[in-house]
Short mmCIF file of C-alpha atoms in Angstrom, two decimals:
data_model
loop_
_atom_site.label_atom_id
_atom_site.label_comp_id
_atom_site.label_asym_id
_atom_site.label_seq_id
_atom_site.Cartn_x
_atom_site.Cartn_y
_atom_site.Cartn_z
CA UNK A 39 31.01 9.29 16.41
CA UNK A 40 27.50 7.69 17.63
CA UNK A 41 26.42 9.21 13.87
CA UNK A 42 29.01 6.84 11.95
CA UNK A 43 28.63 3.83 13.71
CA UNK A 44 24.60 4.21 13.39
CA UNK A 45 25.41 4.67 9.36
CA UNK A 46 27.83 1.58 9.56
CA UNK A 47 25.61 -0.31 11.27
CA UNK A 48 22.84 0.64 8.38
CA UNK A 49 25.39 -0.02 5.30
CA UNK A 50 26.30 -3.43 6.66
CA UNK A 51 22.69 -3.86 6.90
CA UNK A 52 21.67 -2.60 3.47
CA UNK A 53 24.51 -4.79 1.63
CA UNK A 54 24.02 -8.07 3.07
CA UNK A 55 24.08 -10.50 0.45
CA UNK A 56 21.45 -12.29 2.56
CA UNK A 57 17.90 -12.65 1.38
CA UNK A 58 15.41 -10.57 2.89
CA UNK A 59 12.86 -13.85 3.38
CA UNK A 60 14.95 -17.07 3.69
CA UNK A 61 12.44 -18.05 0.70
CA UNK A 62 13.82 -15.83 -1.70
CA UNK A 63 16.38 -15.63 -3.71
CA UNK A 64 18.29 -12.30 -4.03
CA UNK A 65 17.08 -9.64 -6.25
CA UNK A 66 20.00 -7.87 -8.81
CA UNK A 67 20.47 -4.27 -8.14
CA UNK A 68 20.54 -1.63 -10.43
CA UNK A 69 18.24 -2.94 -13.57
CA UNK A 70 15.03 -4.60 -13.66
CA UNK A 71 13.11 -6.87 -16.18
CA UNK A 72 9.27 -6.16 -16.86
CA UNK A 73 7.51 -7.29 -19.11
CA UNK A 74 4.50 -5.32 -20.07
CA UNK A 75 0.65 -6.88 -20.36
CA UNK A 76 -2.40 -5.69 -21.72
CA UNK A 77 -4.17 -3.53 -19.02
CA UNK A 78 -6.14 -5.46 -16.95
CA UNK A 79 -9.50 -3.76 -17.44
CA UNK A 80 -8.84 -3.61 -21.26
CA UNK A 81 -11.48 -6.50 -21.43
CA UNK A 82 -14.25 -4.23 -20.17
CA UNK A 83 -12.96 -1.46 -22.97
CA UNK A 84 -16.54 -0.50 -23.92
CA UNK A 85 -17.74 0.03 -20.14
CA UNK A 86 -14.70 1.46 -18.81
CA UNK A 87 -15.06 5.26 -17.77
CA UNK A 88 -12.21 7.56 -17.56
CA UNK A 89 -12.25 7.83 -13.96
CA UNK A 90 -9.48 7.57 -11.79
CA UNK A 91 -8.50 4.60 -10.27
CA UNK A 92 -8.24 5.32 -7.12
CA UNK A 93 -7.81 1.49 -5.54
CA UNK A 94 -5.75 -1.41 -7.21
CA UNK A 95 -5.41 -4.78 -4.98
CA UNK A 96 -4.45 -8.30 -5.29
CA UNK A 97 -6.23 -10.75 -3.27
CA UNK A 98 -4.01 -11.36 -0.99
CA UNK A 99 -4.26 -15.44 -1.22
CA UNK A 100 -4.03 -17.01 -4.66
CA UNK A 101 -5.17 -20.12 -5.77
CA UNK A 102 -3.61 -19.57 -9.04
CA UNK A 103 -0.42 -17.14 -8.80
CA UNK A 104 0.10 -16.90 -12.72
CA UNK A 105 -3.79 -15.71 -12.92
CA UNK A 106 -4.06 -13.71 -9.67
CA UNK A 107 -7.92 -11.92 -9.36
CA UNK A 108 -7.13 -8.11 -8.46
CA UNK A 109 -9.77 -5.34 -7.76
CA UNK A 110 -10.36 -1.94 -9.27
CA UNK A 111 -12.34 1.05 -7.84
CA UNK A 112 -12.65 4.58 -8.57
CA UNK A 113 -14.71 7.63 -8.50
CA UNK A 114 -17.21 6.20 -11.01
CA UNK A 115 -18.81 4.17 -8.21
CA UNK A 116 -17.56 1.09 -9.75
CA UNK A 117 -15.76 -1.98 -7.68
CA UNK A 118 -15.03 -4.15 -10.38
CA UNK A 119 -13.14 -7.58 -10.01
CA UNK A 120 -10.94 -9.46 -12.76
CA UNK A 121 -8.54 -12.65 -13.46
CA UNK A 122 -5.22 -11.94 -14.56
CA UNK A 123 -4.25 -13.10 -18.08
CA UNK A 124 -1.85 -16.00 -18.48
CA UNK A 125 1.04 -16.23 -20.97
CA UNK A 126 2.36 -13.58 -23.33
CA UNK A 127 5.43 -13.45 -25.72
CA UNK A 128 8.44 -11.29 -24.48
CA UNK A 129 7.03 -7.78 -26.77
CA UNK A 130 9.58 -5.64 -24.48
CA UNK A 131 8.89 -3.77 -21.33
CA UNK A 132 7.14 -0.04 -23.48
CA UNK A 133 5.92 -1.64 -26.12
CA UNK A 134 2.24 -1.38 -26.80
CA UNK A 135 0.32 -4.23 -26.97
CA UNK A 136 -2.70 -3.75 -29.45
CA UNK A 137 -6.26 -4.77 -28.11
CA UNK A 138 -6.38 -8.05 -30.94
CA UNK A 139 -3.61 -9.92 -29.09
CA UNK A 140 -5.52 -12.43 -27.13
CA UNK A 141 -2.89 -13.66 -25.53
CA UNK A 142 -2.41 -12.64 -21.66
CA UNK A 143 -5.40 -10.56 -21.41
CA UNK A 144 -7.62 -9.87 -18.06
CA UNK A 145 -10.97 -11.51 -17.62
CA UNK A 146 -13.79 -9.45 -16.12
CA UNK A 147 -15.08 -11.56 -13.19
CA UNK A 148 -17.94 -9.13 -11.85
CA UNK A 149 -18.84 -5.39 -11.09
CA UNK A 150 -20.77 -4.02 -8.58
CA UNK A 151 -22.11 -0.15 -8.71
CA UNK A 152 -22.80 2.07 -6.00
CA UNK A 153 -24.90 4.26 -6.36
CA UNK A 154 -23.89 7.03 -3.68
CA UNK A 155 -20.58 6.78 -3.19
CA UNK A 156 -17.71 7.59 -5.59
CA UNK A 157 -15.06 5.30 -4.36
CA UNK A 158 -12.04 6.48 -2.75
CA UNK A 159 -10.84 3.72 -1.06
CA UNK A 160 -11.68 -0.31 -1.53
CA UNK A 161 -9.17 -2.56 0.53
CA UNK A 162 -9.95 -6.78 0.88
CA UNK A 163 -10.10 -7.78 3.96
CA UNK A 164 -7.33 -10.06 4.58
CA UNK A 165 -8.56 -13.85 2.54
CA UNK A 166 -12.21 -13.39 3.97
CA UNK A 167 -13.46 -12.99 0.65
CA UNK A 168 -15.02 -9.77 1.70
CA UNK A 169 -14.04 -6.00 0.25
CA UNK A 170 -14.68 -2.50 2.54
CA UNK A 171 -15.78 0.09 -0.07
CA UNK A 172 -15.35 3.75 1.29
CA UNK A 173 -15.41 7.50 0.15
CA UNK A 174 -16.17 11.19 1.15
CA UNK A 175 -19.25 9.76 2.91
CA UNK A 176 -19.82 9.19 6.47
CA UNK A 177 -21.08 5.48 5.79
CA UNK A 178 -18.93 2.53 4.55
CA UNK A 179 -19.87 -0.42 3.00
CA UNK A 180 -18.53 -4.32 3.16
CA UNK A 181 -19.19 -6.07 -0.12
CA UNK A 182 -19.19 -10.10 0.24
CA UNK A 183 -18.03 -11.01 -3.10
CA UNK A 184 -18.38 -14.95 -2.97
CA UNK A 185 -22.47 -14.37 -1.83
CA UNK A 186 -22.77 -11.39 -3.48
CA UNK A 187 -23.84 -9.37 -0.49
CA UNK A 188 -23.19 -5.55 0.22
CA UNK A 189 -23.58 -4.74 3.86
CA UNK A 190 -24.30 -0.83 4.37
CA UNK A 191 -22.49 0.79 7.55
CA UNK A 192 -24.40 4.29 7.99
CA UNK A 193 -22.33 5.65 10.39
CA UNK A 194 -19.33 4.69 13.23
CA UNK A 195 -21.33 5.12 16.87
CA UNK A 196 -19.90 8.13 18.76
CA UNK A 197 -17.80 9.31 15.67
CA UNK A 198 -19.06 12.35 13.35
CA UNK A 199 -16.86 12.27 10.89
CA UNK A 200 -18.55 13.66 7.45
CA UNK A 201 -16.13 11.32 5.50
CA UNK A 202 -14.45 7.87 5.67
CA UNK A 203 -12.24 8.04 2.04
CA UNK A 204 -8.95 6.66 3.64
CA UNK A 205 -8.45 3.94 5.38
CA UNK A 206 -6.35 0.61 5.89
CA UNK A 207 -6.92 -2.88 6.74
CA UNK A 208 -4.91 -5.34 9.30
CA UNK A 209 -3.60 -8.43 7.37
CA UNK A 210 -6.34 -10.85 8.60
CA UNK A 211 -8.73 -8.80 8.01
CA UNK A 212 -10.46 -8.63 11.21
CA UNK A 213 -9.82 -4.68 11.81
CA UNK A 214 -10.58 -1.62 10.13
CA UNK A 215 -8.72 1.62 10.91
CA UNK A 216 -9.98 4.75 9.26
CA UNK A 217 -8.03 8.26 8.93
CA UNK A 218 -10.41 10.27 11.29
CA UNK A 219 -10.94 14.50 12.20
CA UNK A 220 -8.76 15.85 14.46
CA UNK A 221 -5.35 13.79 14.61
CA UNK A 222 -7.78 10.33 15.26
CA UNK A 223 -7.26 6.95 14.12
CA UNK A 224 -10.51 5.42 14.02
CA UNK A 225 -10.42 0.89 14.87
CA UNK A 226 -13.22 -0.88 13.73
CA UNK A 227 -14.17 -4.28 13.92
CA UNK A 228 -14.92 -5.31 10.81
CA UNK A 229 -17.47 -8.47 11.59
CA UNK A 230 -19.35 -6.23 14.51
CA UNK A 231 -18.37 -3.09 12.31
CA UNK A 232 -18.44 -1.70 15.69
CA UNK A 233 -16.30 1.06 17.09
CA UNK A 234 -13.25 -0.82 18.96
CA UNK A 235 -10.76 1.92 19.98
CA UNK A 236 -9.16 5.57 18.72
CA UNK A 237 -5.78 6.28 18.97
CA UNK A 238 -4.75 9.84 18.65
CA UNK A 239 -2.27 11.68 16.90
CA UNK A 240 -0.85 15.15 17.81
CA UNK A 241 -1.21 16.73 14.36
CA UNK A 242 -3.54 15.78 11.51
CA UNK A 243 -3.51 12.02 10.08
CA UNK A 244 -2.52 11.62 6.34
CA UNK A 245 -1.49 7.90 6.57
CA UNK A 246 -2.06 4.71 8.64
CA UNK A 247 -0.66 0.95 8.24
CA UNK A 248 -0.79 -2.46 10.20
CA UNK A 249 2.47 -4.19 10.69
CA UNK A 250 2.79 -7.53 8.70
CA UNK A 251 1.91 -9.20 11.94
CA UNK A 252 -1.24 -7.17 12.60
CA UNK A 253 -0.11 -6.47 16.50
CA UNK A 254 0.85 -2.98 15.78
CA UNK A 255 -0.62 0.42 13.81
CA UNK A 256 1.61 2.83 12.83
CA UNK A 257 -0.10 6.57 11.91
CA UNK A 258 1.63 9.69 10.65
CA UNK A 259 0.58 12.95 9.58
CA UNK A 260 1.20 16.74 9.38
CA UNK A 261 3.01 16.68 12.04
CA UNK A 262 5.60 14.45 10.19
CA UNK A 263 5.80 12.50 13.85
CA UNK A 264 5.56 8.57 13.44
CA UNK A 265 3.61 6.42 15.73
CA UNK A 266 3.64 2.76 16.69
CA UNK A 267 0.04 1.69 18.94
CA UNK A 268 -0.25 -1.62 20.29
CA UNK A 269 -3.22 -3.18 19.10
CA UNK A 270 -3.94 -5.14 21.98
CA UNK A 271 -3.29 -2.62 24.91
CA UNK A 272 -4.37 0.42 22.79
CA UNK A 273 -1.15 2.52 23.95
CA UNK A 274 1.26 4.39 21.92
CA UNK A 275 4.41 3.00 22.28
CA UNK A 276 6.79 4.14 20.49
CA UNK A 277 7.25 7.84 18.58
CA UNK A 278 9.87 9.39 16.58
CA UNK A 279 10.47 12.36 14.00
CA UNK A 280 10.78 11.85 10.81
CA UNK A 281 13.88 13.04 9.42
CA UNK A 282 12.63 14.86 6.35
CA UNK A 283 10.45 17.15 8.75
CA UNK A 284 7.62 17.89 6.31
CA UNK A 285 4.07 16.13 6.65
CA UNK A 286 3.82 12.57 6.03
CA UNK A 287 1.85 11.74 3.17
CA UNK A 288 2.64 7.72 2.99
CA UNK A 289 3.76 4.60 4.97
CA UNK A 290 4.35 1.25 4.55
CA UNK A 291 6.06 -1.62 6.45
CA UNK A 292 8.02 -4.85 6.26
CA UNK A 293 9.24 -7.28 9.51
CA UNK A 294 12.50 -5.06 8.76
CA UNK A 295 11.85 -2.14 7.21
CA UNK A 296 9.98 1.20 7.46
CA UNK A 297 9.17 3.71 4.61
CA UNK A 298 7.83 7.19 5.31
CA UNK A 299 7.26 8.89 2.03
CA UNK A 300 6.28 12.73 2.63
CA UNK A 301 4.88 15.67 0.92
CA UNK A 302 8.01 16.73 -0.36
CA UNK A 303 9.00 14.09 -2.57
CA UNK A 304 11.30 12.35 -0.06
CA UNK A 305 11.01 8.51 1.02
CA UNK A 306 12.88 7.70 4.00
CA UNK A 307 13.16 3.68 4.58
CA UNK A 308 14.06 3.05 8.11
CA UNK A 309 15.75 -0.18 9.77
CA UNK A 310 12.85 -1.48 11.57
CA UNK A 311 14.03 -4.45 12.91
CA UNK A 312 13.30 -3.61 16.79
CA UNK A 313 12.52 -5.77 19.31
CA UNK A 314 8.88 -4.22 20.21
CA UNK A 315 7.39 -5.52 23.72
CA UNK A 316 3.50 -5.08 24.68
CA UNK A 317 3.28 -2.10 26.56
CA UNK A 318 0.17 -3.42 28.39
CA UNK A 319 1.24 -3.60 31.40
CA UNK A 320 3.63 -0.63 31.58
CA UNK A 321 2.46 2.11 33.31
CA UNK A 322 3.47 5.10 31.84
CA UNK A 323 3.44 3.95 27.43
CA UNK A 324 5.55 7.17 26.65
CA UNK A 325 8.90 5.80 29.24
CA UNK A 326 10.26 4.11 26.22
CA UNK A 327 10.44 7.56 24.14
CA UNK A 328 13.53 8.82 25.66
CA UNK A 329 15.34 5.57 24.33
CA UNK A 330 13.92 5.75 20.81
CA UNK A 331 12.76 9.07 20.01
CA UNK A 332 15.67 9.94 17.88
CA UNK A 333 16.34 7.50 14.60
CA UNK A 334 18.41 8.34 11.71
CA UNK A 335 16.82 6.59 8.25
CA UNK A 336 19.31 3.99 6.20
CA UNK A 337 18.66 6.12 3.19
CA UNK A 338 16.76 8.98 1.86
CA UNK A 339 15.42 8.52 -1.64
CA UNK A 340 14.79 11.96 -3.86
CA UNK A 341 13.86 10.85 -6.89
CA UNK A 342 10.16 11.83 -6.83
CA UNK A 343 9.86 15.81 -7.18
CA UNK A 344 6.37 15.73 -5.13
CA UNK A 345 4.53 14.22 -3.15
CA UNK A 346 5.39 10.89 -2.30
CA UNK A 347 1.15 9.61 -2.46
CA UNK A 348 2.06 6.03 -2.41
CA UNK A 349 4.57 3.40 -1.03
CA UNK A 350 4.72 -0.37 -0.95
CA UNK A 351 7.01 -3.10 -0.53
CA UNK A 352 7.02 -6.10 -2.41
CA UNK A 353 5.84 -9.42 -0.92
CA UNK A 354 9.48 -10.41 -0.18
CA UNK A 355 10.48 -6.87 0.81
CA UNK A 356 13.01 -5.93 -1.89
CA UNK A 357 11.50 -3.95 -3.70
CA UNK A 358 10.14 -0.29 -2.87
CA UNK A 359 7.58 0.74 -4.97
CA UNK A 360 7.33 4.61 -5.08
CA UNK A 361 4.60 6.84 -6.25
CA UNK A 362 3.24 10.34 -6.70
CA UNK A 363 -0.04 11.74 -8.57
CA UNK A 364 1.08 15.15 -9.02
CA UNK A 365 3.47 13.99 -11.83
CA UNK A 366 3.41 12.26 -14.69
CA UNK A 367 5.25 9.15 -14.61
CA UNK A 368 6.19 10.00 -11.27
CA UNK A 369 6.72 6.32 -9.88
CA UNK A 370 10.30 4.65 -8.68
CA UNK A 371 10.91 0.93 -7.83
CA UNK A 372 13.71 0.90 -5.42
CA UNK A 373 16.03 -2.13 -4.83
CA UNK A 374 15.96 -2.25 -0.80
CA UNK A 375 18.60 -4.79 -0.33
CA UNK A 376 21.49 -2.13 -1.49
CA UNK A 377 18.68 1.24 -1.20
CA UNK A 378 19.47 2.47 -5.09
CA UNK A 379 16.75 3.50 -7.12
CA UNK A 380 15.92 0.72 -10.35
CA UNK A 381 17.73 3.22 -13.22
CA UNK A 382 16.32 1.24 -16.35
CA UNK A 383 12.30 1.36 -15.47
CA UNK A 384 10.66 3.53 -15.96
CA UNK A 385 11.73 5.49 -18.81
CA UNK A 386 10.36 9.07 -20.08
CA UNK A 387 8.27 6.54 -22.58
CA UNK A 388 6.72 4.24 -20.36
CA UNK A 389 3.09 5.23 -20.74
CA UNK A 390 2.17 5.10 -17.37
CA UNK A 391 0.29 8.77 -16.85
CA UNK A 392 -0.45 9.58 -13.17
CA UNK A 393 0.01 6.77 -10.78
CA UNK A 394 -3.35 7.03 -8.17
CA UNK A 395 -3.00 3.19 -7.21
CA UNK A 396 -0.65 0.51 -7.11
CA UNK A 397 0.03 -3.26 -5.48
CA UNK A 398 2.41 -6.54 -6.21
CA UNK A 399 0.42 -9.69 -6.70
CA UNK A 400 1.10 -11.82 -3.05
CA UNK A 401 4.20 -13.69 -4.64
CA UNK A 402 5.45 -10.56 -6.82
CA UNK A 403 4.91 -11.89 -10.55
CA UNK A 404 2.37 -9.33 -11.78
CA UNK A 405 2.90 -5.64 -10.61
CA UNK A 406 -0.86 -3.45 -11.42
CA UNK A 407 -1.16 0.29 -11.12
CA UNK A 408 -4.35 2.32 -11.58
CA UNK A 409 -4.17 6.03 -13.27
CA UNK A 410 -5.75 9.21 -14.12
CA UNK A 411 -7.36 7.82 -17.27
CA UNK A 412 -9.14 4.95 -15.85
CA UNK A 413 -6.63 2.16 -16.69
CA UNK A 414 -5.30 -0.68 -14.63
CA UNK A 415 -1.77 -1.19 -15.97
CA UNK A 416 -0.22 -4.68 -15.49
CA UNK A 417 3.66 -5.56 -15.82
CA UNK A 418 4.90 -8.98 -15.22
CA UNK A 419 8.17 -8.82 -12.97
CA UNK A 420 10.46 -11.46 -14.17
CA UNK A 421 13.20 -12.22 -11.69
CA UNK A 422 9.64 -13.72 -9.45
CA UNK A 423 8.74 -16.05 -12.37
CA UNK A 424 9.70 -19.25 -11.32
CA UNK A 425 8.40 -18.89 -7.47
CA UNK A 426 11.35 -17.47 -6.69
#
């Protein structure tokens, strides 16, 4: 049957011995090494608040890749901006480390406060060396960190919206798409930080993310309908329904893979490894649906028990990192190559608390999640140690 061959076709996929990035070496299934670090903001102990980390980022370009800088933000109005620590001994991947060992902490590089706006989103924009800073406010702000600049936005012309809090970036920075009212994706140029283009969903929009090349957006919402625009003609042009049915609550996206996590715990990853054309000079965008409306995922992963809040792939595209803030230690790093679930990490003692925030350092060494405390946890992933 057509529903065989497509799971064939997905399995042959999936167990490919081949490396997902010709760079890489393959990634062993079923058990992973971490090492854990002291949390990166346990340097600023004495001025860290208990507030939620609700943004954790690498900067995306590294000058150093075993001392990456990463950014924190949360609701107590802080942006706050720290180096990595270097070497630490092997102490086990939940073991405590004790705030005397010296040895691989964080360094505090600045913090900037603002004053009106409990952060709920802070994203860098592309290598530009510039950060957008966003909440439940109808303004934005771009903070320059290398001049030490914060630009004030006060409002998107011909938009109302009462708040900006979500939002993602394209991958060179250049655009801006924020989660509008009304099922609207909202494109801004972030240099003008004019209004550039909406693009409009038929439900609600919960998440939004920029393929790796930056030419397309894909949005998704309660509708649980995903959505592929063309940046440069502004069409939809392709749709489909995600197979788990429920809203959409998360997205993220490789050159070959798709993963839709959604309110109900499930994470879908999807072969994505279509041959998209410009629809810009097509006349009617929505032809191509009846050829691609229908797509069954490689795997569905049901390991979280609610809402999947967060996905992200790894800088090679291995590994699917897997996240909800509705339970405690509800995260999941999934080995994509063979789509199994990591069974070793974490365990019902990793103290991780609820995950809010989460990113892979640009070559996958250092893996930093923000919780409900306030802390920026840091493991080092060691199968990416040597470059690899």
């Amino acid at each position: 049957s057509d529903e065989e061959e497509e799971e064939d076709a997905a399995l042959k996929l999936l167990t490919s011995n081949a490396p997902l990035l010709s760079t890489s070496s393959t990634l062993p299934p079923t058990t992973i090494s971490l090492i854990r670090f002291p949390d990166v903001n346990l340097c600023d102990d004495d001025k860290r608040s208990n507030a939620t980390l609700q943004s954790v980022q690498f900067y995306p370009k590294q000058d150093d890749e075993e001392k990456p800088m990463v950014l924190t933000a949360g609701l107590d109005k802080m942006l706050k901006f720290y180096r990595v620590g270097g070497a630490v001994d092997d102490i086990g991947s939940n073991n405590m480390l004790t705030s005397s060992k010296k040895e691989g902490l964080s360094s505090k590089i600045q913090g900037v406060y603002f004053k009106d706006l409990p952060i709920y989103s802070a994203s860098f924009l592309g290598d530009t060396g510039k950060v957008v800073v966003s909440g439940r406010r109808p303004f934005f702000y771009i903070y320059d960190f290398v001049a030490g600049k914060i630009d004030h936005v006060p409002r998107i012309l011909g938009r109302d919206e009462r708040s900006l809090e979500k939002f993602t970036t394209s991958p060179d920075g250049k655009l801006i798409a924020f989660i509008g009212n009304d099922g609207y994706i909202i494109l801004v140029d972030a240099r003008s930080k004019h209004w550039v283009a909406d693009f409009k969903l038929n439900g609600s929009v919960r998440a939004v993310s920029f393929t790796p090349d930056g030419d397309f957006l894909l949005g998704s919402g309660s509708d649980g309908e995903v959505y592929r625009f063309d940046i440069r003609s502004k069409k939809c042009i392709d749709k489909f329904q995600n197979e788990d049915g429920t809203i959409t609550s998360s997205m993220a996206v490789t050159d070959r893979f798709l993963a839709v996590g959604a309110e109900s715990g499930v994470v879908n990853l999807y072969d994505d490894n279509q041959n998209y054309e410009s629809q810009s000079s097509a006349t009617d965008p929505w032809s191509a649906f009846s050829l691609i409306s229908q797509r069954r995922p490689i795997k569905s992963i049901m390991n979280l028990q609610t809402s999947a809040d967060r996905v992200k792939f790894n800088h090679d595209g291995q590994i699917l990192a897997m996240s909800t803030q509705r339970e405690k230690n509800g995260f999941r790093l999934l080995h994509v190559p063979t789509a199994t679930v990591f069974s070793n990490w974490p365990t019902t003692k990793t103290p991780l608390g609820y995950i809010w925030s989460m990113d892979f350092s640009p070559s996958s060494r250092y893996l930093a999640m923000g919780n409900d405390k306030g802390k920026c946890l840091l493991y080092k992933l060691q199968h990416y140690q040597d470059g690899r």
